[in-house]
Tab-separated table of C-alpha atoms and ligand atoms in Angstrom:
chain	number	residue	atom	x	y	z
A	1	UNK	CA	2.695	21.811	-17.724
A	2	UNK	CA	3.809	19.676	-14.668
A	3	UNK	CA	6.415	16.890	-15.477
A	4	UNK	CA	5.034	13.531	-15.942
A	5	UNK	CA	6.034	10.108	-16.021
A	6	UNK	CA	3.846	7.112	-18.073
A	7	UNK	CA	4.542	3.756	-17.562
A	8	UNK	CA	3.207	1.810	-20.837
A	9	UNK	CA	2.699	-2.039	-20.285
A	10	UNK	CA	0.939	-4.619	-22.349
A	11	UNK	CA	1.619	-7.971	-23.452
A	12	UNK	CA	4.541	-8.978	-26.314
A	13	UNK	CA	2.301	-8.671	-29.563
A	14	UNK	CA	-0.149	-6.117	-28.642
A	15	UNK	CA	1.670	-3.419	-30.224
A	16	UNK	CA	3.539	-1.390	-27.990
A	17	UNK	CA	6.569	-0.698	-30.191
A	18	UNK	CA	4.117	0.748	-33.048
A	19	UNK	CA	2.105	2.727	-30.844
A	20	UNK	CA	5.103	4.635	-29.340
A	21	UNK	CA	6.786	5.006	-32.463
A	22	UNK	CA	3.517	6.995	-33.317
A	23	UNK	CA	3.411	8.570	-30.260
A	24	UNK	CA	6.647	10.607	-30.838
A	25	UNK	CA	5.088	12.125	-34.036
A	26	UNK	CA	1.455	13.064	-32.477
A	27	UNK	CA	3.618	14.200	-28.964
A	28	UNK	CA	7.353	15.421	-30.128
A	29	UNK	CA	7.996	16.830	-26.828
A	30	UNK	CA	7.840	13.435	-25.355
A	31	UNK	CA	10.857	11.502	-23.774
A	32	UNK	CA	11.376	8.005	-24.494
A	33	UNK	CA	13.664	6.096	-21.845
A	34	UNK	CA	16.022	3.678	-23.944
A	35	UNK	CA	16.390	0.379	-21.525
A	36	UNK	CA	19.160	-1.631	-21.159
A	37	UNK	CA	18.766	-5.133	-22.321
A	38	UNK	CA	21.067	-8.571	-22.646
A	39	UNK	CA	18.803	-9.385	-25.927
A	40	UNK	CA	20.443	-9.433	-28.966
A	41	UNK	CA	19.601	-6.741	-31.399
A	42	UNK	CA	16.726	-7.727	-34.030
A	43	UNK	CA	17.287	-6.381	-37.345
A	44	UNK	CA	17.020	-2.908	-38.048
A	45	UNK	CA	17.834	-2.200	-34.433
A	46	UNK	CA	20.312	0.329	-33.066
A	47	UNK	CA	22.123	0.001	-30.516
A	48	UNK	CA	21.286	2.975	-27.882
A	49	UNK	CA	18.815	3.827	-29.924
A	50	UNK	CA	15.587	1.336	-29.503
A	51	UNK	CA	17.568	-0.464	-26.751
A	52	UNK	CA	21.518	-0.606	-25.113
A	53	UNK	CA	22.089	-3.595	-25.461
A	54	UNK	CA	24.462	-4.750	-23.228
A	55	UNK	CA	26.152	-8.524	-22.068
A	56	UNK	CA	25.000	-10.091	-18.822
A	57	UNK	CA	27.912	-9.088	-17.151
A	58	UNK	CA	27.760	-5.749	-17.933
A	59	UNK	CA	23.795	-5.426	-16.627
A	60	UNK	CA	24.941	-7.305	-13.461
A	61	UNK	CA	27.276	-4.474	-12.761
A	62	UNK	CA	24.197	-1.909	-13.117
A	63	UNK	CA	22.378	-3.900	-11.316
A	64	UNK	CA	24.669	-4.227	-8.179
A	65	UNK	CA	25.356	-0.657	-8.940
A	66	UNK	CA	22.366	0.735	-8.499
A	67	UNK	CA	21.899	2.005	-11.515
A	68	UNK	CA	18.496	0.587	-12.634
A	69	UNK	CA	15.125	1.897	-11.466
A	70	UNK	CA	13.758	-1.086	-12.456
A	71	UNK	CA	14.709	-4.239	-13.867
A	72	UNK	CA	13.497	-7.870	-14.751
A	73	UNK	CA	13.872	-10.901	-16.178
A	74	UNK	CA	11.584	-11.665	-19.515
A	75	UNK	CA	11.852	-14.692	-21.846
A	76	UNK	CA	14.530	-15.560	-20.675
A	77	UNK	CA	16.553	-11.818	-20.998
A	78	UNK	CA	17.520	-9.142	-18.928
A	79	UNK	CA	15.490	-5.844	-19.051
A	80	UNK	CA	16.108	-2.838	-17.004
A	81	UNK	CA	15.553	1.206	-16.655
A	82	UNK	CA	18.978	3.149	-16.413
A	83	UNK	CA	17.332	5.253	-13.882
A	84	UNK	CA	20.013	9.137	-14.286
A	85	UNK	CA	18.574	10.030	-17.897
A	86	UNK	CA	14.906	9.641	-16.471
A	87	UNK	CA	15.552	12.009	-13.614
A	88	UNK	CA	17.244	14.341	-15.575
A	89	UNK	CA	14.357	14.562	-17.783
A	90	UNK	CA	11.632	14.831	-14.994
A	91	UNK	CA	13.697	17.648	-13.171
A	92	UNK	CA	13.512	18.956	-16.586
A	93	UNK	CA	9.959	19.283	-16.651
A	94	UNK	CA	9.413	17.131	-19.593
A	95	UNK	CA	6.797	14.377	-19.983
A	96	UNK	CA	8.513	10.692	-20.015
A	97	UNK	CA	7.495	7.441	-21.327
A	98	UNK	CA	8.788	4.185	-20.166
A	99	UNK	CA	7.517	0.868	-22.168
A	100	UNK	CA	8.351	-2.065	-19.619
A	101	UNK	CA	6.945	-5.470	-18.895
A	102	UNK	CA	4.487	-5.863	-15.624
A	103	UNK	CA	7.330	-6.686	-13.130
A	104	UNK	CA	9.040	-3.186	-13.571
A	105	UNK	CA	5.564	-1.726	-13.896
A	106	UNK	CA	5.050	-2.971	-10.558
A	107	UNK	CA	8.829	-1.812	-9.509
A	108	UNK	CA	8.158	1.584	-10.852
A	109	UNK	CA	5.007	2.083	-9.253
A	110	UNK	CA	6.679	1.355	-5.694
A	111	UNK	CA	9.024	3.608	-6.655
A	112	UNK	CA	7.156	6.709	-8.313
A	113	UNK	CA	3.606	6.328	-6.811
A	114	UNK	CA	2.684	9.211	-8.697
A	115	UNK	CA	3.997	7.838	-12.330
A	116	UNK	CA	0.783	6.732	-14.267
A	117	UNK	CA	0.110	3.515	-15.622
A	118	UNK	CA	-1.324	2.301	-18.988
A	119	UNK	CA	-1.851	-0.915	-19.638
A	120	UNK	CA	-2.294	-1.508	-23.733
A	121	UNK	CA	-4.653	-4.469	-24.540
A	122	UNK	CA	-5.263	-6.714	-27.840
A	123	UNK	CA	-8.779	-6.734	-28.999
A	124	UNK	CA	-8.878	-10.357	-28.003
A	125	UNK	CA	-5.995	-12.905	-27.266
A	126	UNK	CA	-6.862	-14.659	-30.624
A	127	UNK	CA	-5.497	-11.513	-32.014
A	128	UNK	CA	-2.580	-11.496	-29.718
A	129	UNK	CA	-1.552	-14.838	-30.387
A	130	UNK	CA	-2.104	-14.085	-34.151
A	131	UNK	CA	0.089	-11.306	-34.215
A	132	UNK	CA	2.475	-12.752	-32.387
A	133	UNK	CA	3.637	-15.666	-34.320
A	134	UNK	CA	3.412	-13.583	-37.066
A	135	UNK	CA	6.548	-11.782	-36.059
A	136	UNK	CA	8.533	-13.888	-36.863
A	137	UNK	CA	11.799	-12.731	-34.929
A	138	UNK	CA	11.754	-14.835	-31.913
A	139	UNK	CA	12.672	-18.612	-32.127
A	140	UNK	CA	9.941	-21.527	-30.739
A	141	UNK	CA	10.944	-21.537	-27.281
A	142	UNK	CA	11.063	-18.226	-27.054
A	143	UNK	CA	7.336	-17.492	-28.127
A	144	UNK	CA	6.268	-19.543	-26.248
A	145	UNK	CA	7.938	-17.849	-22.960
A	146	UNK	CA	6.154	-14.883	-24.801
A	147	UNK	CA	2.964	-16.188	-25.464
A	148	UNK	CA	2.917	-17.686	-21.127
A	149	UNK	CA	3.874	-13.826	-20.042
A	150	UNK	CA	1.038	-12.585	-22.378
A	151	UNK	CA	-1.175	-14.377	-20.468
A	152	UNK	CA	0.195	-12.966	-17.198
A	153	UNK	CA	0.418	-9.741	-18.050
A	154	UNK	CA	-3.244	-9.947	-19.749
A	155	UNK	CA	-4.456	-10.981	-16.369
A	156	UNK	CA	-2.699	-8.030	-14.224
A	157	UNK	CA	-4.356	-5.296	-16.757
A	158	UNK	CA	-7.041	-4.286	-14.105
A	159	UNK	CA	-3.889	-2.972	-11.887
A	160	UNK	CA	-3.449	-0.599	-13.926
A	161	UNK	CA	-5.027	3.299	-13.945
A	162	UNK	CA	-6.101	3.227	-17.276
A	163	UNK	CA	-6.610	0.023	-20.442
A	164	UNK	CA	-6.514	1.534	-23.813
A	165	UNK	CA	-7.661	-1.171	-26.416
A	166	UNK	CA	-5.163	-1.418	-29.573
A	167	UNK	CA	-7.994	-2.252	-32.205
A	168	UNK	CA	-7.251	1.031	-34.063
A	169	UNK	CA	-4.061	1.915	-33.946
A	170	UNK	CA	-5.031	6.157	-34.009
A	171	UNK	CA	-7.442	6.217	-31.700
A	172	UNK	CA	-4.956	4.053	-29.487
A	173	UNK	CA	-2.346	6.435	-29.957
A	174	UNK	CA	-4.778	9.750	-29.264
A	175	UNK	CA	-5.601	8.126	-26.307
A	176	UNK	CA	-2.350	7.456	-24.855
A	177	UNK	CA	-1.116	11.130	-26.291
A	178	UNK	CA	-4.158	12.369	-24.008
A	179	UNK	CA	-2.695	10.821	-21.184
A	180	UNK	CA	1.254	11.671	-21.412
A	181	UNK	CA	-0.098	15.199	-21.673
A	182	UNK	CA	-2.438	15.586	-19.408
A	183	UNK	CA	-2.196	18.028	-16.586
B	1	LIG	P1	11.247	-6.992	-26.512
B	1	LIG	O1	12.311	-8.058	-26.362
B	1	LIG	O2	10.050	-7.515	-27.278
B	1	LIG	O3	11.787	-5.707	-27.066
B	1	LIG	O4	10.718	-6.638	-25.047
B	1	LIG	C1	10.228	-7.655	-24.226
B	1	LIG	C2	9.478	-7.056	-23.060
B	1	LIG	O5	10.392	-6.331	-22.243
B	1	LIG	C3	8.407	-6.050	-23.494
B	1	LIG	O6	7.228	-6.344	-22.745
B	1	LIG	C4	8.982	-4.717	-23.094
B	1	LIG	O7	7.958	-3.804	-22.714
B	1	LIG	C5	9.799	-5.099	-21.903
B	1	LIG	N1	10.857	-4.137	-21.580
B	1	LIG	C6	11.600	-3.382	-22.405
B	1	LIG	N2	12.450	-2.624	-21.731
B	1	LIG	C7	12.251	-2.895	-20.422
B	1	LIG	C8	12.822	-2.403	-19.197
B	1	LIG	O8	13.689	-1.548	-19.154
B	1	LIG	N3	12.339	-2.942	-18.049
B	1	LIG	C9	11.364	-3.887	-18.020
B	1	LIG	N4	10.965	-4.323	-16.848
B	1	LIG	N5	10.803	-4.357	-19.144
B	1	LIG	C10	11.241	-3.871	-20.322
């Protein structure tokens, strides 16, 4: 089966982190890239493991380096796809996932124009907005940089090849195993 890379957008809140932690038991095989970020860690996060975190310095240095295949700026944080671990996998032959925000979708997709791109959707932005202040791990300000982005991103989803609704989370995640496998 041909190596394939899946970019995986959707707004803050819709689910993304629960639908690729699912993804990993339903697709083992697939490759997760771990991005670089200047956010600090929430709890229960490991450093290199859901993100590197790194200090602004330090991503600047990537940056100017090269390093990044994509990067961006989101809430306020840096966010950005160390871009030698990727290759390595592709020229490996093995299917890769990257879960980024709409700028680096858009960065990747000048980049890779034959990555795919899935765009993951709230039932409704009621629901978003719910689920979102529900979190309760970002401060004021910062949701509501989150909750203006949702509402960008929500508008780009018809740029991408294929919307997969998050209203149950197993069908979601069949779905998007479909598509990270496909031929
Ligand atoms: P969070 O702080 O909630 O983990 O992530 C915030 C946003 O940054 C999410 O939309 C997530 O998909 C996105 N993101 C995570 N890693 C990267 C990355 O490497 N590049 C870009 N462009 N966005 C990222």
């Amino acid at each position: 089966m041909p190596a394939r890379l899946t970019v995986l957008s959707g707004p803050s809140g819709v689910g993304k982190g629960t639908v690729v932690a699912r993804l990993r038991q339903v697709v083992p095989r697939i490759w997760v890239s771990v991005s670089c970020t200047t956010r600090t860690a929430r709890p229960g996060e490991v450093d290199g493991v859901q993100y590197r975190f790194v200090t602004r310095p330090q991503f600047d240095a990537m940056v100017a380096a090269g390093e990044l295949l994509e990067h961006a700026e989101f809430a306020g944080q840096c966010y950005g796809t160390p871009r030698a671990p990727l290759a390595d996998r592709l020229a490996a032959g093995e299917p890769v996932l990257l879960e980024i925000e709409l700028q680096g979708a858009r960065q990747v997709r000048a980049a890779m124009p034959g990555a795919q791109f899935v765009f993951l959707a709230p039932p409704s932005i009621e629901i978003l907005v719910r689920r979102l202040s529900g979190r309760h791990t970002e401060s004021e300000a910062e949701l509501a940089a989150r909750m203006e982005r949702a509402r960008i991103e929500m508008a780009a989803a018809d740029e991408f090849d294929h919307v997969v609704v998050n209203d149950d989370l197993d069908r979601a995640v069949a779905e998007v195993a479909a598509l990270v496998t496909a031929p």
